[in-house]
Coordinates of N, CA and C in Angstrom, one line a residue:
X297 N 18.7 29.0 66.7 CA 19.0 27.7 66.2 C 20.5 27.4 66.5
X298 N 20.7 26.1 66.6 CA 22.2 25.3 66.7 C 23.4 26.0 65.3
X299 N 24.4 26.5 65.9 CA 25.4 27.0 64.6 C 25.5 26.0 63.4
X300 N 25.5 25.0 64.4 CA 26.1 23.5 63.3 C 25.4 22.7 63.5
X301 N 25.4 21.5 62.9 CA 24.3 20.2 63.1 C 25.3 19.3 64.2
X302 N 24.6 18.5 64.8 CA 25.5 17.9 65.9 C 26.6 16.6 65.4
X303 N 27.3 16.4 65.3 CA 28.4 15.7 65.0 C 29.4 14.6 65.5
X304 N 29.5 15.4 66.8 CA 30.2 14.3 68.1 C 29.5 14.2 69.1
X305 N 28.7 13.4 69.6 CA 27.9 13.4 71.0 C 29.0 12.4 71.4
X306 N 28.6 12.5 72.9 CA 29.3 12.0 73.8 C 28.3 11.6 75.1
X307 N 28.7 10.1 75.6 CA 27.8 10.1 76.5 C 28.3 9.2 77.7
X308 N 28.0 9.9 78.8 CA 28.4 8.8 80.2 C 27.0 8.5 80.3
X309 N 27.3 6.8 80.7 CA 26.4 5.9 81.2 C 26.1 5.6 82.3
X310 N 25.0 6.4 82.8 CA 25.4 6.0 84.4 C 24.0 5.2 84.6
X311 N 23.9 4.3 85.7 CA 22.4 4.2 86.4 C 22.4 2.4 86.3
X312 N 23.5 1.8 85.6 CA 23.0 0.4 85.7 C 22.7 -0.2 87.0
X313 N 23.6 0.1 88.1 CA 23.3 -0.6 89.5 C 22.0 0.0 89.9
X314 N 21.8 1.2 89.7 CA 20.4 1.8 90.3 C 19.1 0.7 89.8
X315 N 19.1 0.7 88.3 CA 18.3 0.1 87.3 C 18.2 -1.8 87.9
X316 N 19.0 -1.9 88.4 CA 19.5 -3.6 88.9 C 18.2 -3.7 89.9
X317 N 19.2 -2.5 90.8 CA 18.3 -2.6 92.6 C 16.9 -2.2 92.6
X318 N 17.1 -1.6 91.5 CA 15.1 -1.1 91.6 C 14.4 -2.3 91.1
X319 N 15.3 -3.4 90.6 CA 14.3 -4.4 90.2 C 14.1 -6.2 90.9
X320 N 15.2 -5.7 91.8 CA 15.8 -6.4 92.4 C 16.9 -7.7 92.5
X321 N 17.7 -6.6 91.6 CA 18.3 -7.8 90.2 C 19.9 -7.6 91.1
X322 N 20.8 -8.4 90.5 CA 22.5 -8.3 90.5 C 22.7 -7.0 90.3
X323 N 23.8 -6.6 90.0 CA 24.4 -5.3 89.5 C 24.8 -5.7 88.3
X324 N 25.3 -7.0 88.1 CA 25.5 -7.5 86.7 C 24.8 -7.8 85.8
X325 N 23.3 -7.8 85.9 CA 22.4 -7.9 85.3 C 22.2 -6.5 84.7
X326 N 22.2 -5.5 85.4 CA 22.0 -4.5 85.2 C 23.1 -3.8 84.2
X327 N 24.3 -4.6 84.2 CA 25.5 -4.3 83.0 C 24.9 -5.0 81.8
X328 N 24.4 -5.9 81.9 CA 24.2 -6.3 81.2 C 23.0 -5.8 80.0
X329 N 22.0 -5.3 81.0 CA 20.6 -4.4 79.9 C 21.8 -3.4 79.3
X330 N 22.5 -2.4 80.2 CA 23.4 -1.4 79.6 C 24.2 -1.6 78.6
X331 N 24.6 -2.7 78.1 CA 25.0 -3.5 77.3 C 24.0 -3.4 75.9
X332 N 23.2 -3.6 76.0 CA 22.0 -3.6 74.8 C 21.4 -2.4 74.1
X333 N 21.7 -1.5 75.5 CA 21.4 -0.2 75.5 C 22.3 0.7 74.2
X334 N 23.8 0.6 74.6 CA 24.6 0.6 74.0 C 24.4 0.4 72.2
X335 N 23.8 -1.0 71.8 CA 23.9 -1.4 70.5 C 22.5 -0.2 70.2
X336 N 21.8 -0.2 70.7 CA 20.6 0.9 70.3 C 20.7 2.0 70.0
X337 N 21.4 2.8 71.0 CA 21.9 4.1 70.7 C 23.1 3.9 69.7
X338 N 24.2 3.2 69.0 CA 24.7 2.8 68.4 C 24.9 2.7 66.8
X339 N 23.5 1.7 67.0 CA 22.7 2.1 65.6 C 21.7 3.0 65.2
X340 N 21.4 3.6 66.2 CA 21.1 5.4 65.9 C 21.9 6.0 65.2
X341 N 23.3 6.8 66.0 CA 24.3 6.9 65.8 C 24.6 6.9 64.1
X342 N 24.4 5.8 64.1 CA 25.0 5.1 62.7 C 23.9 5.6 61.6
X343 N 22.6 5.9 61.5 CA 21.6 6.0 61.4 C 21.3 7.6 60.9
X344 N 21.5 8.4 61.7 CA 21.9 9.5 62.0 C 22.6 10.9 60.8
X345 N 21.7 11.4 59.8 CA 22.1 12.3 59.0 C 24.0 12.9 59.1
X346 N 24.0 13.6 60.5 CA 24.8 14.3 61.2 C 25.7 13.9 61.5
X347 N 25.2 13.1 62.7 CA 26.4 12.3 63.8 C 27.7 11.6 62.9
X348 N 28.9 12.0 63.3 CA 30.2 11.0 62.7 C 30.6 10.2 63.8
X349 N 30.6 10.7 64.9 CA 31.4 10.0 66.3 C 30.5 10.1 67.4
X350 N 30.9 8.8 68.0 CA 29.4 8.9 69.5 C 30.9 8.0 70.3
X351 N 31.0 8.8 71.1 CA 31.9 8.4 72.6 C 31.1 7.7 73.6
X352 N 31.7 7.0 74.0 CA 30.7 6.1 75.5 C 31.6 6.3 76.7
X353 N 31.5 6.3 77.4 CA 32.5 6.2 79.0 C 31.9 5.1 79.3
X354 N 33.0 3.7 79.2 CA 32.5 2.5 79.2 C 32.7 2.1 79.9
X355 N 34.1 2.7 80.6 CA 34.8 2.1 82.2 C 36.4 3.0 82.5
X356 N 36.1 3.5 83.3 CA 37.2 4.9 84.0 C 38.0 4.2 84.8
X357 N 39.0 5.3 84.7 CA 40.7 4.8 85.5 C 40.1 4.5 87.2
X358 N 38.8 5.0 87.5 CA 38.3 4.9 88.7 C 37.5 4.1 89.4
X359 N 37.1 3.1 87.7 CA 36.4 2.1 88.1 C 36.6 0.8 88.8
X360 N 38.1 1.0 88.7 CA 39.0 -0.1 89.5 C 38.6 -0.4 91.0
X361 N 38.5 0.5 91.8 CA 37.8 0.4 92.9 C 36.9 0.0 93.3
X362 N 35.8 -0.9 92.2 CA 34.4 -1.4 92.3 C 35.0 -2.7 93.1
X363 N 34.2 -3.8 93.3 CA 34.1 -5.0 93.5 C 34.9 -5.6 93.1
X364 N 36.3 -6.3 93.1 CA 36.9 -7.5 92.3 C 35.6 -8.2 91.5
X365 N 34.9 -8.9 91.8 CA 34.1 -9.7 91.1 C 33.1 -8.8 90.3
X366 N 32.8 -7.6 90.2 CA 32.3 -6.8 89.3 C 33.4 -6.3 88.4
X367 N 34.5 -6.3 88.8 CA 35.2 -5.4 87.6 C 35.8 -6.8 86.7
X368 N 35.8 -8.0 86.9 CA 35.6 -9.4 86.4 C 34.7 -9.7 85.4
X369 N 33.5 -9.0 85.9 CA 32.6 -9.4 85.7 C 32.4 -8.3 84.4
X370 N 32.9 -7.2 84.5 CA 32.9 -6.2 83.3 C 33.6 -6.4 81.9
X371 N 34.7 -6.6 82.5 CA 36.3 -7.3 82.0 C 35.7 -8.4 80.7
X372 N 34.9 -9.3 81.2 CA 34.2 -10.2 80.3 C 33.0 -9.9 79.2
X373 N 32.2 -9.4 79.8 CA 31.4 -8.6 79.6 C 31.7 -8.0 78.1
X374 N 32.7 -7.1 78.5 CA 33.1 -6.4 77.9 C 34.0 -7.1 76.4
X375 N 34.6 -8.1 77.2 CA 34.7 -8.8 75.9 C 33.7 -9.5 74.8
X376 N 32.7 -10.1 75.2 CA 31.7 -10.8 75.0 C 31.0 -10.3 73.7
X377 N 31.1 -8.6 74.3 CA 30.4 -7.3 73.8 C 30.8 -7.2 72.4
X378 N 32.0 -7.0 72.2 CA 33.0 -7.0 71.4 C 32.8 -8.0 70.3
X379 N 32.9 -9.2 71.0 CA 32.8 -10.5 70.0 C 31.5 -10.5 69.2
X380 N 30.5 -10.2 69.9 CA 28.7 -10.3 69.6 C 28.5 -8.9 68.7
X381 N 28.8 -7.9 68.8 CA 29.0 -6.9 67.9 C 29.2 -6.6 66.8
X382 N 30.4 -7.1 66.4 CA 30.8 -7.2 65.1 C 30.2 -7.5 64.0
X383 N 28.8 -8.1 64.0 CA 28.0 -8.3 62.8 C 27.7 -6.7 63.3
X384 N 27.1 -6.2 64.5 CA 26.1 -5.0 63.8 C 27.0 -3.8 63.8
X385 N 28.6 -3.7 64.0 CA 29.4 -3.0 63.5 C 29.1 -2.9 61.7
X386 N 29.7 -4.4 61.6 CA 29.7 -4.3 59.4 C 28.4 -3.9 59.5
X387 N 27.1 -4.5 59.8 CA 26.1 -4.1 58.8 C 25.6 -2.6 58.9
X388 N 25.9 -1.9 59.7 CA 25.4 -0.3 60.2 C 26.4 0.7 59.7
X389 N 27.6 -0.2 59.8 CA 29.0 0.5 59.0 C 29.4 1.2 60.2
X390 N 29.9 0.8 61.4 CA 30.1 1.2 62.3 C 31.8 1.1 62.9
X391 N 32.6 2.0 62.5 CA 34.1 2.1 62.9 C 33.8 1.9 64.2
X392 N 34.5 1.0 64.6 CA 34.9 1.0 66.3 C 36.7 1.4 66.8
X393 N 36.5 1.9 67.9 CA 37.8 2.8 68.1 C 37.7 2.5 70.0
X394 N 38.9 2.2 70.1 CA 38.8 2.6 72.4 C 40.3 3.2 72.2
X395 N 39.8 4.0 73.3 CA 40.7 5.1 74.2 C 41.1 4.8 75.8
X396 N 42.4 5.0 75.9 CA 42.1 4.5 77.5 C 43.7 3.7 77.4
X397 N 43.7 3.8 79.0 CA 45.1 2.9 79.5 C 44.7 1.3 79.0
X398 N 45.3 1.2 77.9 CA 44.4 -0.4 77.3 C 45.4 -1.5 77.7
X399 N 46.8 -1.0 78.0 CA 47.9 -1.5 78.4 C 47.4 -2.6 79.6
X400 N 46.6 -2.2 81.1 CA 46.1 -2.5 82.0 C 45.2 -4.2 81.6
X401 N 44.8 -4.0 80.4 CA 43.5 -5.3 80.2 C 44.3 -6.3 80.3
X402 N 43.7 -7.2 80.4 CA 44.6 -8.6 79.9 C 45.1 -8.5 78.2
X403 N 46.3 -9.6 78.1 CA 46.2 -9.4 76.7 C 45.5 -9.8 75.7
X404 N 44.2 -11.0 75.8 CA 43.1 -11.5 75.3 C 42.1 -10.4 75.3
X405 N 41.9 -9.5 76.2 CA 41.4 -8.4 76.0 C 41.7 -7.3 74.7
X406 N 42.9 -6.8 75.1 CA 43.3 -6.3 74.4 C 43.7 -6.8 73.0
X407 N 43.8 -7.8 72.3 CA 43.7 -8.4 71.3 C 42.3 -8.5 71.0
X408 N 41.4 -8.8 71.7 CA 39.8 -9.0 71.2 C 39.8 -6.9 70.2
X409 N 40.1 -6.0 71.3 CA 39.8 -4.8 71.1 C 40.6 -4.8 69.9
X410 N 42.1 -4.8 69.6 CA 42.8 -4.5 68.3 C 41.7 -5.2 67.4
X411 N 41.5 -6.5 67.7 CA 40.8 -7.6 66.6 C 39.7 -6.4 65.8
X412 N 39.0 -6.0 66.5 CA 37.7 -5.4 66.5 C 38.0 -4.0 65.6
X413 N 39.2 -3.1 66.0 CA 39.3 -2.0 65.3 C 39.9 -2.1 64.0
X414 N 40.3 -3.4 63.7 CA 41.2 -4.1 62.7 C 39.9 -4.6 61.3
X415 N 39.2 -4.8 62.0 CA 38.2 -5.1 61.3 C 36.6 -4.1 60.7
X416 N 37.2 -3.3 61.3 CA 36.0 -2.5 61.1 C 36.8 -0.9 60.9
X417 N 37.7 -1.0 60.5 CA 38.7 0.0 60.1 C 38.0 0.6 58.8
X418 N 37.4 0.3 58.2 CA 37.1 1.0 56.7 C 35.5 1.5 56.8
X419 N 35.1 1.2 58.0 CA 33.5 1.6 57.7 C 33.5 3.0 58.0
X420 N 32.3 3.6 57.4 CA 32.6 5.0 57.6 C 31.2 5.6 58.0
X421 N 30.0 4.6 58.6 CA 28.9 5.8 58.6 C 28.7 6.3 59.9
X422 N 29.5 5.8 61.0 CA 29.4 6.4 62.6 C 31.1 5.8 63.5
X423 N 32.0 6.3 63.4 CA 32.9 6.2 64.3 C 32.0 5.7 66.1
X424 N 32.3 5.1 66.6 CA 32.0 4.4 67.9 C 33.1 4.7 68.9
X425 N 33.1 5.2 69.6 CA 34.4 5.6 70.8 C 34.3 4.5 71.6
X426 N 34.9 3.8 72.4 CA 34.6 3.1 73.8 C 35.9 3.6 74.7
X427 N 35.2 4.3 75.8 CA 36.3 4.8 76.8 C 36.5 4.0 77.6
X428 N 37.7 3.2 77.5 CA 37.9 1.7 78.2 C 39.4 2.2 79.5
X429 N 39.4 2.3 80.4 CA 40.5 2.5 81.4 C 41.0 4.0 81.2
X430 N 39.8 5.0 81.4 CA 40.0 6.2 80.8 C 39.9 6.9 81.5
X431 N 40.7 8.1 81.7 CA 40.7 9.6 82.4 C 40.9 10.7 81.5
X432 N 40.2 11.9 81.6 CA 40.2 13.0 80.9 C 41.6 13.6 81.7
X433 N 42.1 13.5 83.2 CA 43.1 14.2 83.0 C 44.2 13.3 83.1
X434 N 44.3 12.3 82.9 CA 45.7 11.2 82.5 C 45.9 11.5 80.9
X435 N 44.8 11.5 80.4 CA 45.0 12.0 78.5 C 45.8 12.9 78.6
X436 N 45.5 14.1 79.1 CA 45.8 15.5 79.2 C 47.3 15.0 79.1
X437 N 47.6 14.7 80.7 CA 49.2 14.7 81.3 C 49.9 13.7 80.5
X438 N 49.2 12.7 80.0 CA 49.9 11.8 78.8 C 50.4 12.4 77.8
X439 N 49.4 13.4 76.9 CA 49.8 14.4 75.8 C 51.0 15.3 75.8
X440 N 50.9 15.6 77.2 CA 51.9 16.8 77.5 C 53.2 16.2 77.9
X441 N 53.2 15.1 78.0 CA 54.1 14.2 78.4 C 55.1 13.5 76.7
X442 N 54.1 13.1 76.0 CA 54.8 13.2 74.3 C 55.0 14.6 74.2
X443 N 54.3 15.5 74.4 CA 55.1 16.3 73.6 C 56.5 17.1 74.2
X444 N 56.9 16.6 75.6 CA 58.0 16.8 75.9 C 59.1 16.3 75.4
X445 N 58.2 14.8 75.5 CA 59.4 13.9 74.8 C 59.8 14.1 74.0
X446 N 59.2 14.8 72.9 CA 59.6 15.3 71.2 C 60.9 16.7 71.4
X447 N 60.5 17.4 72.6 CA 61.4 18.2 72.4 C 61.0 19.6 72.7
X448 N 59.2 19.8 72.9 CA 58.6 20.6 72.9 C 59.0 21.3 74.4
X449 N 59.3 22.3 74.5 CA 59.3 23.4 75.2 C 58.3 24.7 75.7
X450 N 57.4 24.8 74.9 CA 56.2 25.3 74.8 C 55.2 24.8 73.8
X451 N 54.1 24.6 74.3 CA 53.4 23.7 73.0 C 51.8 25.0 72.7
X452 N 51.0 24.5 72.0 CA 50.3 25.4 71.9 C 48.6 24.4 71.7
X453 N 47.8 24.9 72.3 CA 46.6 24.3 72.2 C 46.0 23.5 70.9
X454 N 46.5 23.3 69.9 CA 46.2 22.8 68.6 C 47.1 21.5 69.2
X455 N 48.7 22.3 69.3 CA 49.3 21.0 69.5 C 48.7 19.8 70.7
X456 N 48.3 19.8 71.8 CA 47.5 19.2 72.6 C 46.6 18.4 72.7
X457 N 45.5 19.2 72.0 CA 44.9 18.7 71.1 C 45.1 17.2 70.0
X458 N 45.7 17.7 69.2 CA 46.4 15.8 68.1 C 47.4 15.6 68.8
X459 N 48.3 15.6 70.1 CA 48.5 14.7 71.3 C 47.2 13.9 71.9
X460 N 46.2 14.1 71.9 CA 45.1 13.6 72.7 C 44.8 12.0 72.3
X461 N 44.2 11.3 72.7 CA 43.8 9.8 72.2 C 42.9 10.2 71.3
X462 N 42.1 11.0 71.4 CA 41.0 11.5 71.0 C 41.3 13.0 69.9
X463 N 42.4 12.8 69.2 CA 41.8 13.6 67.7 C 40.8 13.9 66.4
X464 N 39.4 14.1 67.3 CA 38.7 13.9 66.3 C 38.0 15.3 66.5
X465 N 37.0 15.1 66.1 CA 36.2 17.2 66.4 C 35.5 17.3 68.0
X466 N 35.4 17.9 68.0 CA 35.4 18.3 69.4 C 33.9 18.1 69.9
X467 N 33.5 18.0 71.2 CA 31.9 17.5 71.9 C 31.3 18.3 71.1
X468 N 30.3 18.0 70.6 CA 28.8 19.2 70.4 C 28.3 18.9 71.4
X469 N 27.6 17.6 71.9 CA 27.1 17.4 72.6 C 26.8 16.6 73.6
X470 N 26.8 16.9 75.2 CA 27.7 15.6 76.0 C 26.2 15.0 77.2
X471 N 25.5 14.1 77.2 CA 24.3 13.5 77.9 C 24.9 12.5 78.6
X472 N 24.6 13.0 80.1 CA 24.5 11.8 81.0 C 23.3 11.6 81.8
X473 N 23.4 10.5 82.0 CA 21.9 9.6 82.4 C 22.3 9.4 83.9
X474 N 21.1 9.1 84.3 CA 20.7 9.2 85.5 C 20.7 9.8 87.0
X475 N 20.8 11.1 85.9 CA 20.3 12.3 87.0 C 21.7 12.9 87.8
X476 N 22.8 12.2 87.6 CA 23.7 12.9 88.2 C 24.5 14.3 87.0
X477 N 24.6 15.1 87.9 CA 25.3 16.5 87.5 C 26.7 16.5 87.1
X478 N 27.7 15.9 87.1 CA 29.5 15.9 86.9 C 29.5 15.2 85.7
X479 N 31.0 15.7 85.8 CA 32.0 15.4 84.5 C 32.2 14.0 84.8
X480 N 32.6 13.7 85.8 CA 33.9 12.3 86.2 C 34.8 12.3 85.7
X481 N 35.4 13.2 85.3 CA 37.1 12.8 84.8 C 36.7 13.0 83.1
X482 N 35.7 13.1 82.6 CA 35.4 12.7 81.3 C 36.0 13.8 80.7
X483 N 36.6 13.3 79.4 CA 36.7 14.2 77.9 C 37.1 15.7 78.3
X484 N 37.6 16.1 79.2 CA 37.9 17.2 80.3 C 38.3 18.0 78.7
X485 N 39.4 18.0 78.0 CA 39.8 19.1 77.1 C 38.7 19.2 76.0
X486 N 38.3 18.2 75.4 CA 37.3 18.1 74.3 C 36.0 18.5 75.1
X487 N 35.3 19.1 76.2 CA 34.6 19.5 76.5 C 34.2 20.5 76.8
X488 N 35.3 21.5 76.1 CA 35.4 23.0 76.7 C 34.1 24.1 76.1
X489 N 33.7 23.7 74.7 CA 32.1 24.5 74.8 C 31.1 23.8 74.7
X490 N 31.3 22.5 74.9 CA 30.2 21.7 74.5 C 28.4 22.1 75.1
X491 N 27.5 21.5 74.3 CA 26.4 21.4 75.5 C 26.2 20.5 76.0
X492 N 25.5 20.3 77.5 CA 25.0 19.3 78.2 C 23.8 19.3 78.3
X493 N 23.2 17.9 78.3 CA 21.6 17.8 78.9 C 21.9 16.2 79.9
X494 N 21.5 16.5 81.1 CA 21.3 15.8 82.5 C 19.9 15.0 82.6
X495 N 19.9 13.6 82.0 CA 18.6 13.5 82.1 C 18.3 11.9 82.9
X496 N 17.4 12.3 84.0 CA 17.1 11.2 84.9 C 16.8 9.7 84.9
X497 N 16.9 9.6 83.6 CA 16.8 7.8 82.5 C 17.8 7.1 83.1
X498 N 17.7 6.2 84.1 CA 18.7 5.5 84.1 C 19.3 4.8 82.7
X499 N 20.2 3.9 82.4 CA 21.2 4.1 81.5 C 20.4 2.6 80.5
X500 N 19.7 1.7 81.2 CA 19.2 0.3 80.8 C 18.1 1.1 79.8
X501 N 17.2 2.2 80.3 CA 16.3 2.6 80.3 C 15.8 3.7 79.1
X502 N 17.8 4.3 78.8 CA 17.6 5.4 78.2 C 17.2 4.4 76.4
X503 N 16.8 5.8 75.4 CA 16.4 4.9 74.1 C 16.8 6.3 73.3
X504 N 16.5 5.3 71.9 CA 16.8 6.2 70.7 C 15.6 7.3 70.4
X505 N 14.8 7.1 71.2 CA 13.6 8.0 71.3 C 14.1 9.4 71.5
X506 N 14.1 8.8 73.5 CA 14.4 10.0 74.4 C 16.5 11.0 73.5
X507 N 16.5 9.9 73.1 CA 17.9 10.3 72.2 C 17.2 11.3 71.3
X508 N 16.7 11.2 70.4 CA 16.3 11.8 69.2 C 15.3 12.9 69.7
X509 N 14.8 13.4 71.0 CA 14.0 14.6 71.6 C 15.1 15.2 72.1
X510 N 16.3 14.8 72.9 CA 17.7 15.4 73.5 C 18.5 16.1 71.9
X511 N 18.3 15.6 71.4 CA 18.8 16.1 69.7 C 18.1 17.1 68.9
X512 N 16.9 17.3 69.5 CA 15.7 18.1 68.9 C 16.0 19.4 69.9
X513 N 16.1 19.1 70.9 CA 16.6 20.4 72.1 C 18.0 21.0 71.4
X514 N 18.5 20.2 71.1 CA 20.1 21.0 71.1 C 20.3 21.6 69.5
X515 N 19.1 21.5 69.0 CA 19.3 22.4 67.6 C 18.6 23.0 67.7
X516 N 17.9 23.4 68.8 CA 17.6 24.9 69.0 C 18.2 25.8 70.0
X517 N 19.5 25.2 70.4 CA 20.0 26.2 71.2 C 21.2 27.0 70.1
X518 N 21.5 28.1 71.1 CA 22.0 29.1 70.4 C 23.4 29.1 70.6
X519 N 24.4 28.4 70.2 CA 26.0 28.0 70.6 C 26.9 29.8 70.0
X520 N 27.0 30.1 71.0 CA 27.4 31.6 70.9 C 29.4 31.0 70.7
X521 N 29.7 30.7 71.5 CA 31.1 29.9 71.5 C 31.8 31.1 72.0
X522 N 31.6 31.4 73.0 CA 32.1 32.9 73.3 C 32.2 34.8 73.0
X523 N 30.8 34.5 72.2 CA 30.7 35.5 71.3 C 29.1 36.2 71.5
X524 N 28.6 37.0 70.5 CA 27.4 37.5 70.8 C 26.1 36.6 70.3

């Protein structure tokens, strides 16, 4: 059986364009189911005995390279998201939190996101991550970069650690959709014993179902953590 009950899941979203073309839809349409997807697993999350924090990879330092008019088209989106949300933040009791070069958004953006964590600052039954303009190794070199600033000369893995955007407990458990095998740059330090399950659901597609069977696998694995 699982040492601990699961706590922090974490999850890349992958498969909207695939989920689009198989239907013969936009690519924005297909952000857009991903979008819905999101509030589902969400209010699971929230739902959830165990779970305190559920991370999303909602858009990478590498997403910049898509389409001008798709990353426009996210940008909004994404705001939209935000704005439409906030009832089922209060009523699920859902802290919202983003990580990420936030500096880069516009400042309507970034005011919508402050707005959002400003307001939902006191709820406590599922912390919500959104990894908005995010790299696992920009965190890293950002952290080590404060703590030079401070004076540090040698630091030590704890310290690193609460340098991170992400001081909270560490992956239990990390699911990405749609069949692809990598990291992407994700949650690189907070990933170091986590488990993974790889499962072929494009991201429109995946549910609280197939969630709550991925959850049933991982309390019966045996988290050794480097030991017997």
């Amino acid at each position: 059986m699982s040492n601990t009950p699961i706590k922090h899941l974490a999850i890349i979203m992958d498969g909207n364009g695939r989920w689009a073309k198989n239907r013969g839809l936009s690519r924005t349409k297909g952000h857009e189911a991903g979008a819905e997807t999101i509030r589902e697993i969400t209010t699971y999350c929230a739902s959830h005995i165990s779970i305190e924090t559920a991370t999303f990879y909602a858009f990478s330092t590498e997403n910049w390279k898509r389409p001008k008019l798709e990353v426009e088209f996210l940008m909004k989106l994404l705001d939209s998201y935000l704005k439409n949300e906030l009832d089922t933040y209060q009523k699920h009791g859902v802290r919202f939190k983003a990580i990420g070069c936030l500096h880069q958004f516009s400042k309507s953006l970034q005011q919508r996101i402050a707005k959002t964590e400003e307001l939902t600052k006191t709820n406590t039954n599922l912390t919500q991550i959104l990894a908005l303009n995010y790299g696992g190794r920009s965190e890293i070199t950002s952290a080590v970069n404060k703590l030079m600033a401070e004076g540090k000369t040698s630091v030590t893995e704890k310290e690193i650690s609460a340098a991170l955007q992400t001081p909270y407990t560490d992956i239990d458990l990390l699911i990405r959709t749609s069949g692809e095998q990598r990291l992407s740059n994700f949650l690189l330090w907070q990933l170091s014993y986590s488990e993974f399950n790889f499962t072929p659901t494009l991201w429109p597609d995946f549910s609280a179902k197939e969630l709550d069977e991925i959850i049933l696998d991982f309390e019966q694995r045996n988290r050794r953590f480097g030991g017997v």
